[in-house]
Amino acid sequence: MPTEAAHAILDVDLAAIVANWQALRLRHPSGPVAGVVKADAYGLGAPRVAAALYAAGCRHFFVAWLNEALAIRAVVPDAMVAVLGGLIPGTEDACIAHGLTPVLGSLEEIDRWHGQDAILHGDTGMSRLGLDATELSVLARDHARLKRLTIRYVMSHLVAAEGPDDPMNQLQQERFAAARAMLPPAPCSLANSSGIFLGPAFASDLARAGVALYGVNPSPGQPNPMRGVVGLSVRVLAVREIQAGASVGYNGTWTAVRPSRIATAALGYADGFHRSLSGRGSACFDGAPVPLVGRVSMDLTTFDVTAHPAVQPGSWLEILGTHLSRDEVAAAGGTNWYEVLTSLGRRFHRVYRTA
Ligand SMILES: Cc1ncc(COP(=O)(O)O)c(C=O)c1O
C-alpha cells in the first residue's frame, strides 16, 4: 500500500537503532552489547531490527521464546540467539536444530538440556526465573553436572537499574559475584540498558540492551543520550463543529463548554493506544499540543482542535515523535515506555528508515 494511502504511519528509524547500539558499545568497553529483540523488538519488528544490528556487527541476540528465535534466525545466521524464557519441555530439539542457546534457570532444565551451548541464569533478586540460592549451592558441590555444557555466559537480571541509588543494584552485584564463584569459570552478563549506565562495577562480558536501542532514556531524570527511533502519525478522518453542551464519544464523558471543533483520528485501543488515555494526553499538530477528549474507542480517538483551524480531514496528528515527550505519553497512560512500545498495533503502515 502506498504511504499516502495509510490511515496511520509508524516510522522506525533503523539507522538510529544502530547508532544507539554503537553508543551503548562505547559505554560498555568490557564486552559486546547484545540486542534484546524479544516481543518483536519491543513492537518495532524483530526481523528488520535484528538484520540492521547484524549488518552493523552485532553477534548476540536475546529473545523470550522459541518462536521469536525462529523469526530472526535466518537474518542473523551465525549469531548467538539466546532464549530468555528457558527451556520449555519439547523445545530442546528445535533449539539444537536451529543452533539456539537456551537460558537455563533450574536444575531440571540443566539436566534435561541435551545440547551443548547454554547460558546459566542465576536469580539475584527478581524471584521470577533463574537458579535460586539452593540450586546454586547444589551445583557448587557438583560441577560434574555441568560438564556436558559449554557455558557461554552466566547471567542475571537487574531489578531496578534505572535508579542508580537503589540499594538493590549493589546487593545484586554482590549476589551475582557470589553466584559466579559457585559455578565453573565462565564469561558473565549482567547489565540491561540502564545497567550499562551504572558504572564499571556493573560492566560484564556481555551487556543486554533492549529499550535504549529503541530510543528510550536509560537514565530517567538525566538528558536522554539515545537517539529517537519511533514516530507515529495518524490521519484525521473527520472534523465536527459542535455546540456548547454537546458530548463526545462513548458514555459522553466529555462535554464541550464552548462551541468546539473535534477531530476524529484513526487510532484506538486496538492499536495499543490504551483506553486509560481517555480524557488525558494529547497529540501534536504543527508542533502544538491538541488535547485528547472523551473515550479512546477501538479504532478512533477524538481531539479538541478548536485552536487549530488548519486541522482538516486528511491532516496528520503526531502521536509519538519529535514534538511529544515520550515520557509524557507513557505517564498520561499510567504506564511506562516498555508497555507503550510493545503495545503498538499491527495495523499501522510501517516505514523503516535506513539512513
Ligand atoms: C533478562 C533480560 N535481560 C535484558 C533485558 C533488556 O532490558 P532493557 O530493555 O531494560 O534494556 C530484559 C528485558 O526485559 C530482560 O528480561
GROMACS .gro file of C-alpha atoms and ligand atoms in nm:
model
  371
    1MET     CA    1   0.000   0.000   0.000
    2PRO     CA    2   0.138   0.345  -0.082
    3THR     CA    3   0.231   0.551   0.225
    4GLU     CA    4  -0.004   0.832   0.113
    5ALA     CA    5  -0.300   0.595   0.144
    6ALA     CA    6  -0.219   0.494   0.501
    7HIS     CA    7  -0.450   0.575   0.792
    8ALA     CA    8  -0.154   0.572   1.030
    9ILE     CA    9   0.222   0.560   0.982
   10LEU     CA   10   0.467   0.403   1.225
   11ASP     CA   11   0.811   0.530   1.139
   12VAL     CA   12   1.100   0.318   1.265
   13ASP     CA   13   1.448   0.462   1.224
   14LEU     CA   14   1.675   0.159   1.189
   15ALA     CA   15   1.979   0.387   1.147
   16ALA     CA   16   1.901   0.540   1.487
   17ILE     CA   17   1.875   0.192   1.643
   18VAL     CA   18   2.219   0.107   1.503
   19ALA     CA   19   2.357   0.444   1.624
   20ASN     CA   20   2.215   0.372   1.970
   21TRP     CA   21   2.379   0.030   1.971
   22GLN     CA   22   2.713   0.187   1.876
   23ALA     CA   23   2.672   0.444   2.154
   24LEU     CA   24   2.600   0.171   2.408
   25ARG     CA   25   2.907  -0.023   2.293
   26LEU     CA   26   3.123   0.281   2.371
   27ARG     CA   27   2.969   0.289   2.721
   28HIS     CA   28   3.038  -0.082   2.777
   29PRO     CA   29   3.401  -0.142   2.682
   30SER     CA   30   3.431  -0.460   2.891
   31GLY     CA   31   3.243  -0.669   2.633
   32PRO     CA   32   2.993  -0.667   2.347
   33VAL     CA   33   2.639  -0.538   2.370
   34ALA     CA   34   2.368  -0.785   2.271
   35GLY     CA   35   2.047  -0.675   2.105
   36VAL     CA   36   1.740  -0.771   2.305
   37VAL     CA   37   1.478  -0.818   2.032
   38LYS     CA   38   1.210  -1.006   2.225
   39ALA     CA   39   0.843  -0.908   2.185
   40ASP     CA   40   0.907  -0.839   1.815
   41ALA     CA   41   1.190  -0.598   1.905
   42TYR     CA   42   0.966  -0.421   2.155
   43GLY     CA   43   0.696  -0.391   1.890
   44LEU     CA   44   0.914  -0.244   1.616
   45GLY     CA   45   0.969  -0.557   1.405
   46ALA     CA   46   1.231  -0.810   1.516
   47PRO     CA   47   1.347  -0.937   1.174
   48ARG     CA   48   1.410  -0.580   1.049
   49VAL     CA   49   1.578  -0.466   1.372
   50ALA     CA   50   1.790  -0.781   1.409
   51ALA     CA   51   1.901  -0.763   1.044
   52ALA     CA   52   2.007  -0.398   1.085
   53LEU     CA   53   2.203  -0.473   1.403
   54TYR     CA   54   2.361  -0.780   1.245
   55ALA     CA   55   2.472  -0.575   0.942
   56ALA     CA   56   2.637  -0.333   1.186
   57GLY     CA   57   2.829  -0.618   1.351
   58CYS     CA   58   2.605  -0.731   1.639
   59ARG     CA   59   2.652  -1.103   1.701
   60HIS     CA   60   2.450  -1.161   2.020
   61PHE     CA   61   2.071  -1.153   2.036
   62PHE     CA   62   1.820  -1.229   2.310
   63VAL     CA   63   1.455  -1.323   2.261
   64ALA     CA   64   1.198  -1.454   2.507
   65TRP     CA   65   1.063  -1.758   2.323
   66LEU     CA   66   1.147  -2.020   2.066
   67ASN     CA   67   0.911  -1.875   1.803
   68GLU     CA   68   1.081  -1.536   1.840
   69ALA     CA   69   1.419  -1.701   1.790
   70LEU     CA   70   1.296  -1.875   1.475
   71ALA     CA   71   1.161  -1.545   1.343
   72ILE     CA   72   1.510  -1.392   1.338
   73ARG     CA   73   1.738  -1.692   1.286
   74ALA     CA   74   1.756  -1.655   0.907
   75VAL     CA   75   1.869  -1.290   0.926
   76VAL     CA   76   2.136  -1.349   1.192
   77PRO     CA   77   2.275  -1.677   1.060
   78ASP     CA   78   2.588  -1.720   1.272
   79ALA     CA   79   2.499  -1.507   1.573
   80MET     CA   80   2.422  -1.631   1.924
   81VAL     CA   81   2.045  -1.630   1.965
   82ALA     CA   82   1.956  -1.690   2.329
   83VAL     CA   83   1.609  -1.777   2.457
   84LEU     CA   84   1.548  -1.599   2.787
   85GLY     CA   85   1.226  -1.782   2.876
   86GLY     CA   86   1.420  -2.100   2.950
   87LEU     CA   87   1.390  -2.448   2.807
   88ILE     CA   88   1.021  -2.529   2.773
   89PRO     CA   89   0.982  -2.910   2.754
   90GLY     CA   90   0.953  -3.018   2.393
   91THR     CA   91   1.163  -2.731   2.254
   92GLU     CA   92   1.502  -2.899   2.302
   93ASP     CA   93   1.535  -3.050   1.953
   94ALA     CA   94   1.429  -2.726   1.780
   95CYS     CA   95   1.688  -2.536   1.984
   96ILE     CA   96   1.957  -2.778   1.870
   97ALA     CA   97   1.838  -2.783   1.507
   98HIS     CA   98   1.847  -2.403   1.485
   99GLY     CA   99   2.163  -2.350   1.688
  100LEU     CA  100   1.983  -2.161   1.967
  101THR     CA  101   2.123  -2.104   2.314
  102PRO     CA  102   1.875  -2.168   2.593
  103VAL     CA  103   1.899  -1.965   2.912
  104LEU     CA  104   1.879  -2.239   3.174
  105GLY     CA  105   1.727  -2.135   3.505
  106SER     CA  106   1.673  -2.454   3.705
  107LEU     CA  107   1.849  -2.784   3.780
  108GLU     CA  108   1.570  -2.960   3.595
  109GLU     CA  109   1.638  -2.757   3.279
  110ILE     CA  110   2.011  -2.816   3.310
  111ASP     CA  111   1.961  -3.191   3.338
  112ARG     CA  112   1.711  -3.200   3.051
  113TRP     CA  113   1.923  -2.996   2.806
  114HIS     CA  114   2.100  -3.238   2.573
  115GLY     CA  115   2.256  -2.967   2.358
  116GLN     CA  116   2.592  -2.814   2.434
  117ASP     CA  117   2.585  -2.433   2.442
  118ALA     CA  118   2.391  -2.279   2.728
  119ILE     CA  119   2.360  -1.967   2.936
  120LEU     CA  120   2.311  -2.021   3.309
  121HIS     CA  121   2.073  -1.776   3.473
  122GLY     CA  122   2.122  -1.700   3.843
  123ASP     CA  123   1.840  -1.529   4.034
  124THR     CA  124   1.986  -1.239   4.231
  125GLY     CA  125   1.666  -1.066   4.333
  126MET     CA  126   1.399  -1.081   4.066
  127SER     CA  127   1.243  -1.404   4.201
  128ARG     CA  128   1.100  -1.499   3.864
  129LEU     CA  129   1.332  -1.725   3.668
  130GLY     CA  130   1.688  -1.836   3.740
  131LEU     CA  131   1.875  -2.071   3.969
  132ASP     CA  132   1.796  -1.987   4.332
  133ALA     CA  133   2.046  -2.000   4.619
  134THR     CA  134   1.968  -2.366   4.699
  135GLU     CA  135   2.013  -2.477   4.339
  136LEU     CA  136   2.336  -2.279   4.310
  137SER     CA  137   2.477  -2.450   4.618
  138VAL     CA  138   2.385  -2.791   4.475
  139LEU     CA  139   2.582  -2.701   4.161
  140ALA     CA  140   2.870  -2.562   4.369
  141ARG     CA  141   2.914  -2.911   4.518
  142ASP     CA  142   2.868  -3.088   4.186
  143HIS     CA  143   3.033  -2.918   3.888
  144ALA     CA  144   3.027  -3.254   3.710
  145ARG     CA  145   2.657  -3.192   3.649
  146LEU     CA  146   2.760  -2.909   3.415
  147LYS     CA  147   3.042  -3.093   3.242
  148ARG     CA  148   2.848  -3.164   2.923
  149LEU     CA  149   2.777  -2.793   2.876
  150THR     CA  150   2.965  -2.511   2.713
  151ILE     CA  151   2.862  -2.228   2.943
  152ARG     CA  152   2.857  -1.930   2.709
  153TYR     CA  153   2.765  -1.692   2.991
  154VAL     CA  154   2.646  -1.687   3.348
  155MET     CA  155   2.382  -1.414   3.364
  156SER     CA  156   2.149  -1.236   3.599
  157HIS     CA  157   1.897  -0.956   3.556
  158LEU     CA  158   1.886  -0.628   3.748
  159VAL     CA  159   1.566  -0.534   3.926
  160ALA     CA  160   1.596  -0.155   3.940
  161ALA     CA  161   1.889  -0.044   3.726
  162GLU     CA  162   1.710   0.275   3.618
  163GLY     CA  163   1.751   0.401   3.977
  164PRO     CA  164   2.128   0.439   4.032
  165ASP     CA  165   2.077   0.500   4.404
  166ASP     CA  166   1.862   0.194   4.457
  167PRO     CA  167   2.049  -0.029   4.708
  168MET     CA  168   1.919  -0.333   4.520
  169ASN     CA  169   2.179  -0.272   4.246
  170GLN     CA  170   2.472  -0.317   4.482
  171LEU     CA  171   2.309  -0.615   4.652
  172GLN     CA  172   2.250  -0.787   4.319
  173GLN     CA  173   2.603  -0.714   4.207
  174GLU     CA  174   2.734  -0.887   4.523
  175ARG     CA  175   2.496  -1.180   4.487
  176PHE     CA  176   2.599  -1.217   4.124
  177ALA     CA  177   2.968  -1.232   4.218
  178ALA     CA  178   2.881  -1.497   4.479
  179ALA     CA  179   2.677  -1.698   4.229
  180ARG     CA  180   2.957  -1.692   3.975
  181ALA     CA  181   3.203  -1.813   4.237
  182MET     CA  182   2.985  -2.123   4.287
  183LEU     CA  183   2.991  -2.214   3.917
  184PRO     CA  184   3.273  -2.317   3.688
  185PRO     CA  185   3.459  -2.015   3.546
  186ALA     CA  186   3.266  -1.864   3.255
  187PRO     CA  187   3.206  -1.524   3.096
  188CYS     CA  188   2.926  -1.326   3.258
  189SER     CA  189   2.639  -1.100   3.154
  190LEU     CA  190   2.466  -0.857   3.387
  191ALA     CA  191   2.364  -0.510   3.264
  192ASN     CA  192   2.047  -0.428   3.075
  193SER     CA  193   2.015  -0.083   2.911
  194SER     CA  194   2.010   0.113   3.236
  195GLY     CA  195   2.271  -0.118   3.392
  196ILE     CA  196   2.521  -0.002   3.127
  197PHE     CA  197   2.498   0.344   3.287
  198LEU     CA  198   2.557   0.221   3.643
  199GLY     CA  199   2.934   0.229   3.615
  200PRO     CA  200   3.222  -0.015   3.593
  201ALA     CA  201   3.105  -0.242   3.877
  202PHE     CA  202   2.817  -0.345   3.653
  203ALA     CA  203   3.028  -0.398   3.342
  204SER     CA  204   3.045  -0.757   3.223
  205ASP     CA  205   3.146  -0.971   2.927
  206LEU     CA  206   2.811  -0.910   2.757
  207ALA     CA  207   2.552  -0.638   2.819
  208ARG     CA  208   2.192  -0.700   2.711
  209ALA     CA  209   2.032  -0.383   2.575
  210GLY     CA  210   1.668  -0.354   2.483
  211VAL     CA  211   1.479  -0.036   2.549
  212ALA     CA  212   1.772   0.206   2.500
  213LEU     CA  213   1.825   0.071   2.148
  214TYR     CA  214   1.472   0.185   2.075
  215GLY     CA  215   1.541   0.540   2.194
  216VAL     CA  216   1.410   0.529   2.549
  217ASN     CA  217   1.611   0.713   2.814
  218PRO     CA  218   1.803   0.458   3.023
  219SER     CA  219   1.873   0.725   3.287
  220PRO     CA  220   1.539   0.885   3.377
  221GLY     CA  221   1.582   1.238   3.507
  222GLN     CA  222   1.901   1.294   3.303
  223PRO     CA  223   1.919   1.416   2.942
  224ASN     CA  224   1.842   1.127   2.710
  225PRO     CA  225   2.166   1.012   2.542
  226MET     CA  226   1.980   0.790   2.294
  227ARG     CA  227   1.856   0.892   1.950
  228GLY     CA  228   1.480   0.891   1.890
  229VAL     CA  229   1.367   0.589   1.690
  230VAL     CA  230   0.987   0.582   1.672
  231GLY     CA  231   0.738   0.818   1.514
  232LEU     CA  232   0.365   0.759   1.494
  233SER     CA  233   0.131   0.982   1.296
  234VAL     CA  234  -0.236   0.923   1.238
  235ARG     CA  235  -0.479   1.075   0.995
  236VAL     CA  236  -0.772   1.294   1.084
  237LEU     CA  237  -1.082   1.131   0.934
  238ALA     CA  238  -1.343   1.392   1.016
  239VAL     CA  239  -1.377   1.730   1.185
  240ARG     CA  240  -1.703   1.813   1.365
  241GLU     CA  241  -1.825   2.156   1.471
  242ILE     CA  242  -2.019   2.100   1.794
  243GLN     CA  243  -2.216   2.333   2.018
  244ALA     CA  244  -2.156   2.400   2.387
  245GLY     CA  245  -2.330   2.122   2.581
  246ALA     CA  246  -2.269   1.851   2.316
  247SER     CA  247  -2.089   1.542   2.441
  248VAL     CA  248  -1.817   1.344   2.264
  249GLY     CA  249  -1.764   0.968   2.240
  250TYR     CA  250  -1.887   0.665   2.436
  251ASN     CA  251  -2.072   0.744   2.758
  252GLY     CA  252  -2.042   1.116   2.691
  253THR     CA  253  -1.752   1.155   2.932
  254TRP     CA  254  -1.652   1.493   2.782
  255THR     CA  255  -1.892   1.779   2.718
  256ALA     CA  256  -1.800   2.094   2.527
  257VAL     CA  257  -1.822   2.408   2.742
  258ARG     CA  258  -1.798   2.627   2.429
  259PRO     CA  259  -1.852   2.575   2.058
  260SER     CA  260  -1.571   2.336   1.962
  261ARG     CA  261  -1.404   2.163   1.670
  262ILE     CA  262  -1.349   1.795   1.728
  263ALA     CA  263  -1.108   1.593   1.510
  264THR     CA  264  -1.166   1.218   1.491
  265ALA     CA  265  -0.836   1.039   1.432
  266ALA     CA  266  -0.760   0.689   1.303
  267LEU     CA  267  -0.626   0.532   1.621
  268GLY     CA  268  -0.778   0.332   1.902
  269TYR     CA  269  -0.717   0.086   2.178
  270ALA     CA  270  -0.696  -0.195   1.921
  271ASP     CA  271  -0.373  -0.022   1.813
  272GLY     CA  272  -0.227  -0.025   2.162
  273PHE     CA  273  -0.337   0.331   2.230
  274HIS     CA  274  -0.461   0.247   2.574
  275ARG     CA  275  -0.816   0.327   2.686
  276SER     CA  276  -0.660   0.459   3.006
  277LEU     CA  277  -0.553   0.762   2.797
  278SER     CA  278  -0.922   0.861   2.771
  279GLY     CA  279  -0.961   1.226   2.867
  280ARG     CA  280  -0.584   1.258   2.919
  281GLY     CA  281  -0.286   1.300   2.697
  282SER     CA  282  -0.259   1.479   2.367
  283ALA     CA  283  -0.139   1.463   2.010
  284CYS     CA  284   0.058   1.730   1.824
  285PHE     CA  285  -0.037   1.934   1.521
  286ASP     CA  286   0.231   2.155   1.371
  287GLY     CA  287   0.432   2.127   1.693
  288ALA     CA  288   0.144   2.238   1.916
  289PRO     CA  289  -0.044   2.008   2.155
  290VAL     CA  290  -0.405   1.917   2.084
  291PRO     CA  291  -0.584   1.768   2.385
  292LEU     CA  292  -0.746   1.426   2.370
  293VAL     CA  293  -1.112   1.447   2.469
  294GLY     CA  294  -1.364   1.176   2.553
  295ARG     CA  295  -1.309   0.800   2.549
  296VAL     CA  296  -1.049   0.625   2.336
  297SER     CA  297  -1.251   0.369   2.139
  298MET     CA  298  -1.140   0.063   1.944
  299ASP     CA  299  -1.042   0.235   1.619
  300LEU     CA  300  -1.098   0.605   1.682
  301THR     CA  301  -0.983   0.880   1.917
  302THR     CA  302  -1.112   1.236   1.939
  303PHE     CA  303  -0.908   1.554   1.986
  304ASP     CA  304  -1.015   1.912   2.054
  305VAL     CA  305  -0.874   2.114   1.764
  306THR     CA  306  -1.073   2.432   1.828
  307ALA     CA  307  -0.748   2.629   1.842
  308HIS     CA  308  -0.624   2.481   1.513
  309PRO     CA  309  -0.841   2.581   1.218
  310ALA     CA  310  -0.584   2.429   0.982
  311VAL     CA  311  -0.674   2.077   1.101
  312GLN     CA  312  -0.896   1.928   0.831
  313PRO     CA  313  -0.998   1.577   0.724
  314GLY     CA  314  -0.677   1.424   0.589
  315SER     CA  315  -0.446   1.619   0.823
  316TRP     CA  316  -0.190   1.424   1.022
  317LEU     CA  317  -0.162   1.430   1.400
  318GLU     CA  318   0.163   1.324   1.564
  319ILE     CA  319   0.112   1.072   1.843
  320LEU     CA  320   0.476   0.982   1.907
  321GLY     CA  321   0.773   1.168   1.773
  322THR     CA  322   0.983   1.475   1.798
  323HIS     CA  323   0.727   1.712   1.948
  324LEU     CA  324   0.586   1.492   2.218
  325SER     CA  325   0.799   1.392   2.511
  326ARG     CA  326   0.794   1.016   2.518
  327ASP     CA  327   0.769   1.010   2.894
  328GLU     CA  328   0.462   1.230   2.867
  329VAL     CA  329   0.279   0.971   2.659
  330ALA     CA  330   0.368   0.690   2.895
  331ALA     CA  331   0.283   0.890   3.206
  332ALA     CA  332  -0.052   1.002   3.062
  333GLY     CA  333  -0.142   0.637   3.008
  334GLY     CA  334  -0.031   0.542   3.360
  335THR     CA  335   0.234   0.311   3.222
  336ASN     CA  336   0.596   0.301   3.112
  337TRP     CA  337   0.774   0.306   2.779
  338TYR     CA  338   0.816  -0.069   2.766
  339GLU     CA  339   0.438  -0.107   2.760
  340VAL     CA  340   0.379   0.178   2.514
  341LEU     CA  341   0.627   0.031   2.263
  342THR     CA  342   0.533  -0.334   2.294
  343SER     CA  343   0.163  -0.249   2.260
  344LEU     CA  344   0.199  -0.061   1.930
  345GLY     CA  345  -0.050  -0.219   1.697
  346ARG     CA  346  -0.002  -0.417   1.381
  347ARG     CA  347  -0.243  -0.211   1.172
  348PHE     CA  348  -0.013   0.084   1.120
  349HIS     CA  349   0.160   0.128   0.787
  350ARG     CA  350   0.527   0.083   0.873
  351VAL     CA  351   0.812   0.277   0.725
  352TYR     CA  352   1.165   0.158   0.805
  353ARG     CA  353   1.436   0.421   0.760
  354THR     CA  354   1.789   0.306   0.697
  355ALA     CA  355   1.962   0.641   0.660
  356LIG     C1  356   1.673  -1.090   3.118
  356LIG     C2  357   1.665  -0.960   3.044
  356LIG     N1  358   1.778  -0.901   3.002
  356LIG     C3  359   1.777  -0.783   2.937
  356LIG     C4  360   1.658  -0.719   2.911
  356LIG     C5  361   1.661  -0.585   2.841
  356LIG     O1  362   1.622  -0.486   2.931
  356LIG     P1  363   1.614  -0.332   2.885
  356LIG     O2  364   1.503  -0.326   2.785
  356LIG     O3  365   1.579  -0.260   3.010
  356LIG     O4  366   1.745  -0.297   2.828
  356LIG     C6  367   1.538  -0.774   2.954
  356LIG     C7  368   1.411  -0.704   2.930
  356LIG     O5  369   1.315  -0.712   2.997
  356LIG     C8  370   1.541  -0.899   3.023
  356LIG     O6  371   1.429  -0.957   3.066
   0.00000   0.00000   0.00000
